[in-house]
Short mmCIF file of C-alpha atoms in Angstrom, two decimals:
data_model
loop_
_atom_site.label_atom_id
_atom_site.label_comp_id
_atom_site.label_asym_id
_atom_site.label_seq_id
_atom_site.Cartn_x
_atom_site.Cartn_y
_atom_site.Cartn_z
CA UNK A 1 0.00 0.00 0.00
CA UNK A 2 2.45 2.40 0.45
CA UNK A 3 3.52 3.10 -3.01
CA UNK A 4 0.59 3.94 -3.83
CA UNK A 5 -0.47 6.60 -1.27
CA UNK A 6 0.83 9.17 -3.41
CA UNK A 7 -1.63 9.35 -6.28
CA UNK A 8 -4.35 7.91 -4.40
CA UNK A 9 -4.44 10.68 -2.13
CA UNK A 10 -4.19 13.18 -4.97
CA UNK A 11 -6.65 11.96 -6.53
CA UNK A 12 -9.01 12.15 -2.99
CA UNK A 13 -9.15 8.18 -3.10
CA UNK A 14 -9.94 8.40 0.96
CA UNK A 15 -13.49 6.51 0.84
CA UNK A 16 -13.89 3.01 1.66
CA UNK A 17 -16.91 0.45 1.11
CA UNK A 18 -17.93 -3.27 2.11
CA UNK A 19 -18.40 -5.70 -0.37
CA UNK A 20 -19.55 -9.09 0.33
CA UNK A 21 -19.10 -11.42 -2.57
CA UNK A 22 -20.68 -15.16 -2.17
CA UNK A 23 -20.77 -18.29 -3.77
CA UNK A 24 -23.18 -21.67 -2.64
CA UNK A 25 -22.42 -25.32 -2.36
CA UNK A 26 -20.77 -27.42 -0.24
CA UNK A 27 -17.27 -27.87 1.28
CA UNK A 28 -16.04 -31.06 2.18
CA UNK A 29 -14.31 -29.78 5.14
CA UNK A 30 -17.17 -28.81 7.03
CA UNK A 31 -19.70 -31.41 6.70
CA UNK A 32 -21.33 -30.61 3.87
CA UNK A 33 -22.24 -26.65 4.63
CA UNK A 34 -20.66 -23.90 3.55
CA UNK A 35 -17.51 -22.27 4.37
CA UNK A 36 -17.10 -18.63 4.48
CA UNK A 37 -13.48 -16.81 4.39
CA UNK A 38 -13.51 -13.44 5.94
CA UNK A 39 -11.01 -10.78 3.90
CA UNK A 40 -9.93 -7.63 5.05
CA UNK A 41 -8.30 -5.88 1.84
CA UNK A 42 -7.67 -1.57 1.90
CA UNK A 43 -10.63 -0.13 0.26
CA UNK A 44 -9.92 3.10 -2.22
CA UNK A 45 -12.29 5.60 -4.29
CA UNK A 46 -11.53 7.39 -7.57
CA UNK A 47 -9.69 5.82 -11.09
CA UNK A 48 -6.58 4.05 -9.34
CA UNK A 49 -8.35 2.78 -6.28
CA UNK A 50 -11.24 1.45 -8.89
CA UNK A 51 -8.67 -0.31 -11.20
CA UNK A 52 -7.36 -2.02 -7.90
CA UNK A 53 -10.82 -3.05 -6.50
CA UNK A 54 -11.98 -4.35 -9.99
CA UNK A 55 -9.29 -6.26 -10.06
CA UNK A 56 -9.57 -7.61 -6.89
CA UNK A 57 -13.40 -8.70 -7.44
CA UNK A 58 -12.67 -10.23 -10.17
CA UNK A 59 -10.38 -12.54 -8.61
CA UNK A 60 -12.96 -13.19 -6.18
CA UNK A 61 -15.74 -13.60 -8.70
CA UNK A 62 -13.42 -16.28 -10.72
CA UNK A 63 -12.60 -18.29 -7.65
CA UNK A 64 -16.30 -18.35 -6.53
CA UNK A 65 -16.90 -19.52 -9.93
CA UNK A 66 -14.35 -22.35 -9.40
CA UNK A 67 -15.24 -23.17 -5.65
CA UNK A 68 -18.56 -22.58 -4.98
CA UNK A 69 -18.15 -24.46 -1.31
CA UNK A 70 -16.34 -21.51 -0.12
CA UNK A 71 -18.02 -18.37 0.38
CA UNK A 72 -15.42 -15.11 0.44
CA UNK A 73 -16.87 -11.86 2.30
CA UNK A 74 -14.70 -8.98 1.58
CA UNK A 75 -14.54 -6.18 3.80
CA UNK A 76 -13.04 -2.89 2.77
CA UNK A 77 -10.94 -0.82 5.14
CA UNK A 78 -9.36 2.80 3.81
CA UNK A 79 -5.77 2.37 3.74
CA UNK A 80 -4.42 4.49 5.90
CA UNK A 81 -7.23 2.77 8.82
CA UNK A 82 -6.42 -1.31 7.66
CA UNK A 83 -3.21 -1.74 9.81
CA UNK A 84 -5.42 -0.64 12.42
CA UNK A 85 -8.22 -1.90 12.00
CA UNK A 86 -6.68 -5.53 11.86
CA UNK A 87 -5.08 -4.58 14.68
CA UNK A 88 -8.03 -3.85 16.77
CA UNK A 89 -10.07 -6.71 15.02
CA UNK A 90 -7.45 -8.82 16.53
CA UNK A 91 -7.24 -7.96 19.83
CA UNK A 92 -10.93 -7.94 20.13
CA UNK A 93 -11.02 -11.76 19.00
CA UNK A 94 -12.15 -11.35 15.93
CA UNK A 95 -9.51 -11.84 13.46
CA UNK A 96 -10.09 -12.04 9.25
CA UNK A 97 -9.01 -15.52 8.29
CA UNK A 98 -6.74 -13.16 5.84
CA UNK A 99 -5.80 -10.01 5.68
CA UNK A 100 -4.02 -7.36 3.57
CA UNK A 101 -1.63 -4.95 5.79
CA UNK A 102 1.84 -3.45 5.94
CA UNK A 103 3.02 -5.54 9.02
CA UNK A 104 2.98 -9.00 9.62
CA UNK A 105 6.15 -9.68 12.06
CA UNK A 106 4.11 -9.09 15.42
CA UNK A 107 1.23 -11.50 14.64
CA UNK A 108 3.75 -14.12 13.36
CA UNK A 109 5.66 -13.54 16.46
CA UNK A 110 2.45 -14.66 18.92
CA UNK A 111 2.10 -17.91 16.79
CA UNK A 112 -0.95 -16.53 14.95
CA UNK A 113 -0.13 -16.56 11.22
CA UNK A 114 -0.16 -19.81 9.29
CA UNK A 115 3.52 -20.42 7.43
CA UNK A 116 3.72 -20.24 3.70
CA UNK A 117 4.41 -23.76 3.85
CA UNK A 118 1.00 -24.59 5.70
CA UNK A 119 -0.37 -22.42 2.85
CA UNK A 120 1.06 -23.50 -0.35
CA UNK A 121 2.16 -26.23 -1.81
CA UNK A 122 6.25 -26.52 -2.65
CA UNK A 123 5.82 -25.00 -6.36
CA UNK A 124 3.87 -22.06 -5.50
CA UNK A 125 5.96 -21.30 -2.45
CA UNK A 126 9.01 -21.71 -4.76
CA UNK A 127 7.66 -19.30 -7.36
CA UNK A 128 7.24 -16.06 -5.63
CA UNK A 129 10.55 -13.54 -6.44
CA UNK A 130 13.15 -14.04 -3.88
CA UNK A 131 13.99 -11.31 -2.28
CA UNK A 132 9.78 -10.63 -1.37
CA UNK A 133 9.78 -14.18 -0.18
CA UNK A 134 12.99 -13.49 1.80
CA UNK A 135 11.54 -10.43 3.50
CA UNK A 136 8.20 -12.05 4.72
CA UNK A 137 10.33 -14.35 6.74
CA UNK A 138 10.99 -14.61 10.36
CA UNK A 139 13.84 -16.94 11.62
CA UNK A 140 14.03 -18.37 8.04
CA UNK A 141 10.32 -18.92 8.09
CA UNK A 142 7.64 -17.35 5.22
CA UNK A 143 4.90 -15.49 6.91
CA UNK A 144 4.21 -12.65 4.85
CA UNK A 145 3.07 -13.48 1.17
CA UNK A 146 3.50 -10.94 -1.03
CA UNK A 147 1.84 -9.04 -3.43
CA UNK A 148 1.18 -5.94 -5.70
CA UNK A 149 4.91 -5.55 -5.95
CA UNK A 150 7.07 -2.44 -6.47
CA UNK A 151 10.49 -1.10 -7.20
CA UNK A 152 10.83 2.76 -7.79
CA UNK A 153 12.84 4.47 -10.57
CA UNK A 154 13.84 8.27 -10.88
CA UNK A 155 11.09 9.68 -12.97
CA UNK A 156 12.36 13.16 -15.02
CA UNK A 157 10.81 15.46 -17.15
CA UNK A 158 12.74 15.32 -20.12
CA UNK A 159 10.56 18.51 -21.89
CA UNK A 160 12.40 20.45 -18.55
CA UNK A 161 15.45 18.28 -19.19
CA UNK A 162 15.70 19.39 -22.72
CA UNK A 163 15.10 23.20 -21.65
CA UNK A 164 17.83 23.10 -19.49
CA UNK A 165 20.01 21.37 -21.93
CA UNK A 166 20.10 18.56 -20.18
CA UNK A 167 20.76 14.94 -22.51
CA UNK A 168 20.35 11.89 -20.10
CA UNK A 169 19.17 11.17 -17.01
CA UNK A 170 21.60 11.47 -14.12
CA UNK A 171 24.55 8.44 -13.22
CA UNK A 172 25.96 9.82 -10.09
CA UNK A 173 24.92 12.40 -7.53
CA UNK A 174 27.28 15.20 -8.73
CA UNK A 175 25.56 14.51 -11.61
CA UNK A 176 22.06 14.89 -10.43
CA UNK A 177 23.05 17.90 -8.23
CA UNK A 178 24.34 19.07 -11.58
CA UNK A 179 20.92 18.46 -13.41
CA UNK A 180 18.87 20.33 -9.95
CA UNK A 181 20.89 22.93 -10.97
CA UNK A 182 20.40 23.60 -14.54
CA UNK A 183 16.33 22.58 -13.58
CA UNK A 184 16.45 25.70 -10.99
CA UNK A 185 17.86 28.03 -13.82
CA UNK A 186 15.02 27.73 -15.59
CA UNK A 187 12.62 28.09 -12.75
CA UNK A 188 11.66 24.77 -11.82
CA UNK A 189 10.33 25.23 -8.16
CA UNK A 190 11.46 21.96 -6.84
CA UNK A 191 14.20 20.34 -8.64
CA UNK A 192 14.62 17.25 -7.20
CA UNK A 193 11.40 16.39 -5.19
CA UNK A 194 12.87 14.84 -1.33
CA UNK A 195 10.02 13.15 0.11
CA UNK A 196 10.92 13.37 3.91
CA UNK A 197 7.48 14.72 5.20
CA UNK A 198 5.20 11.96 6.90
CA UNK A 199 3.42 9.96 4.45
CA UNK A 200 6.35 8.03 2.94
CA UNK A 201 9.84 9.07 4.09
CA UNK A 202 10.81 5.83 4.92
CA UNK A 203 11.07 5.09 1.83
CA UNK A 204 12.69 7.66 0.42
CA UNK A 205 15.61 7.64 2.62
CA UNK A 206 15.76 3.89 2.38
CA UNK A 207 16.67 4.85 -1.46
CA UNK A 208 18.94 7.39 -0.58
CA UNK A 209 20.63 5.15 2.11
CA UNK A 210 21.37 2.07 -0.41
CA UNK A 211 22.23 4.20 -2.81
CA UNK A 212 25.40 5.54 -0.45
CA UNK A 213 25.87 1.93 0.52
CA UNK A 214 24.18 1.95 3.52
CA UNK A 215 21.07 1.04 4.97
CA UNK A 216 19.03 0.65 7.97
CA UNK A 217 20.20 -2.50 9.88
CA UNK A 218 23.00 -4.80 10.18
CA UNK A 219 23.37 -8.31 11.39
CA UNK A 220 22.98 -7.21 14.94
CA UNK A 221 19.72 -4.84 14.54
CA UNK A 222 19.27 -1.63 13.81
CA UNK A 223 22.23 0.00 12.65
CA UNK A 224 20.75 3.94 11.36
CA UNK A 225 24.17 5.89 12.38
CA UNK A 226 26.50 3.63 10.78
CA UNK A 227 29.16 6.30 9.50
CA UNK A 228 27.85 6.14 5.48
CA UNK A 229 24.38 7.03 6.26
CA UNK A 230 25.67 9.75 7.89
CA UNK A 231 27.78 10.57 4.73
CA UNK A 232 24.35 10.25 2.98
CA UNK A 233 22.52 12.79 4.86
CA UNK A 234 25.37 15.40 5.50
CA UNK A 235 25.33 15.07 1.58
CA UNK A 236 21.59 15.57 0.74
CA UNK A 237 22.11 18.16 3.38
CA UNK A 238 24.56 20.33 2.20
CA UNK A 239 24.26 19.26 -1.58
CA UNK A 240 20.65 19.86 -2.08
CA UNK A 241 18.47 20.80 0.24
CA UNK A 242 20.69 24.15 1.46
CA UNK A 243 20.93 25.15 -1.89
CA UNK A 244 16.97 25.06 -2.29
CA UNK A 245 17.44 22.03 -4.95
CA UNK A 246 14.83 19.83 -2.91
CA UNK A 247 11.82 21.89 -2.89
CA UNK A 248 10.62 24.42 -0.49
CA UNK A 249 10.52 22.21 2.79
CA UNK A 250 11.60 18.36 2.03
CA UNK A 251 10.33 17.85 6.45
CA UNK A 252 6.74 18.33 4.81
CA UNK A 253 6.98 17.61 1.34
CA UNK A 254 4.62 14.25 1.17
CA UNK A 255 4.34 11.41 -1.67
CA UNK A 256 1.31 12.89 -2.47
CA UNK A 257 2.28 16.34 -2.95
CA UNK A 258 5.27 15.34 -4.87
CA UNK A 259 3.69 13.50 -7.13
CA UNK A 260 0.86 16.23 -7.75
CA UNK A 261 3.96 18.33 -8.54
CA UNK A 262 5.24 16.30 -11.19
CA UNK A 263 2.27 15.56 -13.09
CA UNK A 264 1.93 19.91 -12.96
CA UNK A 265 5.30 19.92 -14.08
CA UNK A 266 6.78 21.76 -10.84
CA UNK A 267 9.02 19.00 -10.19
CA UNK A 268 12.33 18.24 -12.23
CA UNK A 269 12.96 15.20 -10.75
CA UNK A 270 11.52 12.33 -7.84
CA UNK A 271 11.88 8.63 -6.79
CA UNK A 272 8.56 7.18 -8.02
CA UNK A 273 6.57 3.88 -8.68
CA UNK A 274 5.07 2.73 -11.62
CA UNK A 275 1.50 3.65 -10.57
CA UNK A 276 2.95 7.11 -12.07
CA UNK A 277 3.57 5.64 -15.30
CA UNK A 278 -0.38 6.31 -16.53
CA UNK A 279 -1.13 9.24 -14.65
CA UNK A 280 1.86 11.15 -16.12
CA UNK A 281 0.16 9.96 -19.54
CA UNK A 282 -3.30 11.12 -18.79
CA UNK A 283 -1.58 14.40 -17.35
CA UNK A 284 0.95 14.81 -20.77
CA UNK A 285 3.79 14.80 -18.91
CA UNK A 286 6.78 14.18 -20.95
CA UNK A 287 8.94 11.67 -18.98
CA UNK A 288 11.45 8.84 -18.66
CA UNK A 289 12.29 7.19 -16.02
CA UNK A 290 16.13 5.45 -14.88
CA UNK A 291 17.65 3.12 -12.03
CA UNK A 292 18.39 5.52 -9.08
CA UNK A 293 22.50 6.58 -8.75
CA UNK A 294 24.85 5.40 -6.54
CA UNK A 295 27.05 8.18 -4.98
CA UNK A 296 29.97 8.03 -7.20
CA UNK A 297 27.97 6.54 -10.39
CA UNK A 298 29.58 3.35 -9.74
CA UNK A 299 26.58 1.44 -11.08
CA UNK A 300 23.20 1.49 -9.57
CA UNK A 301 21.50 1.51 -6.31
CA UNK A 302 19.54 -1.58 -5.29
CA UNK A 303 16.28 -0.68 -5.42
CA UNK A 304 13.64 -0.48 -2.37
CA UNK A 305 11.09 -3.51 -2.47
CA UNK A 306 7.93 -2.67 -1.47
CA UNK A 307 4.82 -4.68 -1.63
CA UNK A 308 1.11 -5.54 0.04
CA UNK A 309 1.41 -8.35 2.74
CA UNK A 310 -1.05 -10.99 2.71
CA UNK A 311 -1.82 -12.42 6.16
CA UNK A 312 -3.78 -16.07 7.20
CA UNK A 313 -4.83 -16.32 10.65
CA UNK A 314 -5.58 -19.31 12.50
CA UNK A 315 -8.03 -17.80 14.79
CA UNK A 316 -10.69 -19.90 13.01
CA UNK A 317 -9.72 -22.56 11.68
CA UNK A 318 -10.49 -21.78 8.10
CA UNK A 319 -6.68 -23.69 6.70
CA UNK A 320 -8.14 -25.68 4.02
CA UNK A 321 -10.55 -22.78 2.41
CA UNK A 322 -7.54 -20.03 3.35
CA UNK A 323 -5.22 -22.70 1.08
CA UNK A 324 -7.76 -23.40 -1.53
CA UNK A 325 -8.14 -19.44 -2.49
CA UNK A 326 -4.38 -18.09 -1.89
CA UNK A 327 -2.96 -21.03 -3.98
CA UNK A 328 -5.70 -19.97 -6.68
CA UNK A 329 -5.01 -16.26 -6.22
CA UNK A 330 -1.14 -16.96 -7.50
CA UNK A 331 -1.62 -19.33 -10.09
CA UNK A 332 -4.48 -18.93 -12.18
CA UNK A 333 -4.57 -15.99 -14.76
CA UNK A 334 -8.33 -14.68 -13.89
CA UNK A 335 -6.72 -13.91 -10.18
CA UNK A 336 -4.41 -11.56 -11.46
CA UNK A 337 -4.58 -8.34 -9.41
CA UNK A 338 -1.48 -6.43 -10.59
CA UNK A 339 -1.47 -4.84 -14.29
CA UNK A 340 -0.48 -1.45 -16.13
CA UNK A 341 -4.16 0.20 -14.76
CA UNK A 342 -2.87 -0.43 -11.41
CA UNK A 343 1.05 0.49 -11.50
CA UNK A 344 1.82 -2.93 -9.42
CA UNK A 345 3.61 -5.79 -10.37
CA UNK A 346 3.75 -9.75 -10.09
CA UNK A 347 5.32 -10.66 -6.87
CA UNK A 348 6.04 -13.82 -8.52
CA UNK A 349 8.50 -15.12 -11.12
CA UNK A 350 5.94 -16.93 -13.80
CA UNK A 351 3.96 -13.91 -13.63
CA UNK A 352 6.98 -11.92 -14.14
CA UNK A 353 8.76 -13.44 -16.71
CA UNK A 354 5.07 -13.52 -18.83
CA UNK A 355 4.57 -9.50 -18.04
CA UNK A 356 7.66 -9.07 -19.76
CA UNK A 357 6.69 -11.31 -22.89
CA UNK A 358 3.61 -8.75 -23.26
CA UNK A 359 4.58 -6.02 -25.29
CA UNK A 360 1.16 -3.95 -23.61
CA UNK A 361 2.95 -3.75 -20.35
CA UNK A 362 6.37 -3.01 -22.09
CA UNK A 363 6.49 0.45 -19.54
CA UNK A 364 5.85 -1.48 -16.38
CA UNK A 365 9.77 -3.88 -17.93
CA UNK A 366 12.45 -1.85 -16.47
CA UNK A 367 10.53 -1.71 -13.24
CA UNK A 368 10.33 -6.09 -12.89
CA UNK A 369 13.76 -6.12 -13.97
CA UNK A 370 14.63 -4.62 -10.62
CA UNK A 371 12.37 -6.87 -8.60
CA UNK A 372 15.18 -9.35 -7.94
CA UNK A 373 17.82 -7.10 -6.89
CA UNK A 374 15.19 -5.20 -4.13
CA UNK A 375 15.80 -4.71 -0.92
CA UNK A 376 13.65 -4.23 1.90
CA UNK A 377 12.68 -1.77 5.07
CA UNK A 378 13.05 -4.62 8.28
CA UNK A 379 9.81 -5.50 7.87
CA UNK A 380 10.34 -8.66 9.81
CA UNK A 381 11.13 -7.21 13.16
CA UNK A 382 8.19 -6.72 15.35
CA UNK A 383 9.37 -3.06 16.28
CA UNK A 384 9.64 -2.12 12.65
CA UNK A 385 6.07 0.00 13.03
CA UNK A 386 7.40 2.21 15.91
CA UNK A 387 10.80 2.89 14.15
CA UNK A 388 8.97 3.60 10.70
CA UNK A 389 6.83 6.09 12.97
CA UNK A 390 10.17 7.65 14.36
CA UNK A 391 11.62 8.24 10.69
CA UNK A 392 8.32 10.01 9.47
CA UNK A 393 8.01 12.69 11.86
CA UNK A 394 11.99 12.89 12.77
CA UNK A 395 13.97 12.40 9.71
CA UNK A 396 13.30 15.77 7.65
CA UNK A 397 15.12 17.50 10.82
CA UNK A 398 18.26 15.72 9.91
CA UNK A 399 18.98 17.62 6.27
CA UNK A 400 17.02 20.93 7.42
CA UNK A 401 19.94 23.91 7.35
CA UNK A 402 21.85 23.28 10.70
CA UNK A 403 20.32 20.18 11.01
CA UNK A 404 22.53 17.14 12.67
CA UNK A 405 22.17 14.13 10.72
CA UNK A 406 24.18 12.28 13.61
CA UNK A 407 22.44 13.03 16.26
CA UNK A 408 18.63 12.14 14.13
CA UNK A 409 20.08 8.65 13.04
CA UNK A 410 21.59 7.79 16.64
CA UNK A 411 18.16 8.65 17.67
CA UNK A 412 16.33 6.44 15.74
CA UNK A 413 18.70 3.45 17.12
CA UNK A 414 17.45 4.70 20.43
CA UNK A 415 13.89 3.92 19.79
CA UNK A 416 14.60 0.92 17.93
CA UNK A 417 16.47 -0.16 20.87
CA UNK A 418 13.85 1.03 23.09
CA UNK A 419 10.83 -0.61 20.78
#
């Protein structure tokens, strides 16, 4: 869910609605009557929400058609309530028997979650992308099943690129410094668009972070002020942000905003997920897109996996109808719920390597090329919510003018230690 906050809160995609969706006949496992599966999925309004919700019921709608024993109730949640509405749902004994969320570690962690391997059987476990598998894992174990997949790219304008005489897109910092530069002689507002306000700045500096060949945590935990990322930030610091090359106020600059920027051609440059790809069509935004930079253009940064966790809970019991629809969900074609309209991608490799054999999705390519090489926020530790909390409202004090990036970073170790 979180790339696509951005453009879904641009577009005023806030609403949310329940949709029940049954099916009648009989299940074997329960003596003949009916079983029902309970699904909490985020719920959106407006074109990008829609094209994720269609394809979501249709899913539904095909499996019914396939199982008829099984009923599946679908209840929508807005995003931004879900993870806390499963929460609460939990704690008040009533679990979904699966849900869609961004956090997965702490229910795994009280023995709530069915495994992947409870779920699916050996081929289907085998065939979802490795490094999503990898990250829905506690203590070597799959939890988390991914989904709706996404590796950013730097989107530019290339009709401001080619006003400011500018020929390619950017292979080192210097070199993008260079290209905020020429973008601000021309009057671009915001050059290079630094997401640190609080919808999505984890993110963002998770880019920035890999890209200086850091990162958030080592073998031993959390590891924020290891000396590069404090390279990083004293960099985007002093490099960018003083110079006024990273908008007005990066601390508040959202996603959302950012992207809204863009698409009004304020914005020279931004991190971005494929979800942008249509709306910069629909908009006539003249764009390409390339892998982010590493520091000294030494090849490029691994890109930051993100993705929609899928969730089974035990709480009722429901193993056989929760295995019957997942395994459908990632292996037959009608289940699909990623595609060009929605700006996600397969979290699997079949699915993958057949996107790229489609010459319709051809924009969505460079973006599943990447999938393999992501890397991932440390979405398996249990404390990961808090310290994602922390780096929203904190982390946009650490490149303001006179800003310490030290002393920002050592905090966050202090409240992952502390979480």
């Amino acid at each position: 869910m979180r790339r696509r906050r951005f453009l879904l809160q641009t577009a005023g995609l806030s609403g949310a609605g329940a949709l029940a969706m049954s099916g009648c006949g009989s299940d074997g496992d329960s003596g003949g009557d009916a079983t029902t599966l309970d699904v909490l999925l985020a719920g959106y309004d407006g074109t990008v929400g829609t094209s994720i919700e269609k394809r979501w019921n249709a899913a539904v709608r095909a499996f019914q058609k396939k199982h008829p024993a099984i009923r599946v109730k679908v209840e929508r949640v807005p995003f931004l309530k879900l993870d806390a509405t499963l929460a609460r749902r939990v704690k008040d004994g009533r679990a979904p028997d699966i849900s869609e969320g961004n956090f997965f570690a702490p229910y795994a962690e009280e023995g709530r979650l069915y495994s992947a391997d409870q779920l699916f059987a050996v081929p289907v476990q085998a065939n979802f992308i490795g490094s999503f598998a990898d990250a829905g894992k506690i203590d070597t174990i799959q939890y988390g099943i991914p989904t709706q997949a996404s590796a950013p790219r730097l989107f530019y304008n290339t009709a401001l690129f080619q006003q400011a005489g500018l020929t390619r897109a950017p292979a080192s910092w210097a070199e993008l410094r260079s290209c905020a530069q020429a973008l601000r002689r021309i009057g671009v507002a915001t050059p290079y668009a630094l997401t640190f306000g609080p919808e999505a700045a984890e993110d963002e500096l998770l880019a920035w972070l890999l890209a200086g060949d850091g990162g958030y945590a080592s073998l031993s935990g959390y590891d924020f002020a290891a000396t590069e990322n404090v390279a990083t930030l004293t960099w985007l610091r002093d490099k960018l942000v003083v110079p006024g090359l990273a908008g007005a106020d990066p601390a508040r600059l959202t996603r959302t905003q950012a992207y809204a920027q863009f698409l009004q051609g304020r914005a020279g440059m931004l991190l971005a997920h494929p979800v942008l790809l249509s709306a910069a069509g629909r908009a006539g935004v003249k764009y390409a897109t390339a892998p982010f930079p590493k520091r000294d253009g030494d090849g490029v940064a691994p890109p930051v996996g993100l993705n929609d966790w899928l969730m089974a809970f035990k709480a009722n019991g429901r193993l056989s109808a929760a295995k019957t629809f997942l395994t459908f969900l990632f292996t037959s074609p009608a289940a699909r719920t990623y595609g060009s309209d929605t700006g996600t991608l397969p979290a699997t490799v079949s699915d993958s390597e057949e996107l790229e054999e489609d010459s319709a999705q051809r924009a969505l390519w460079p973006f599943v090329h990447q999938l393999p090489d992501a890397e991932f926020h440390p979405v398996g530790l249990r404390s990961w919510s808090t310290v994602r909390g922390a780096v929203r409202r904190g982390i946009g004090r650490a490149v303001a003018p006179g800003g310490s990036p030290s002393d920002v970073l050592q905090a966050l170790d202090r409240v992952g230690a502390g979480a």
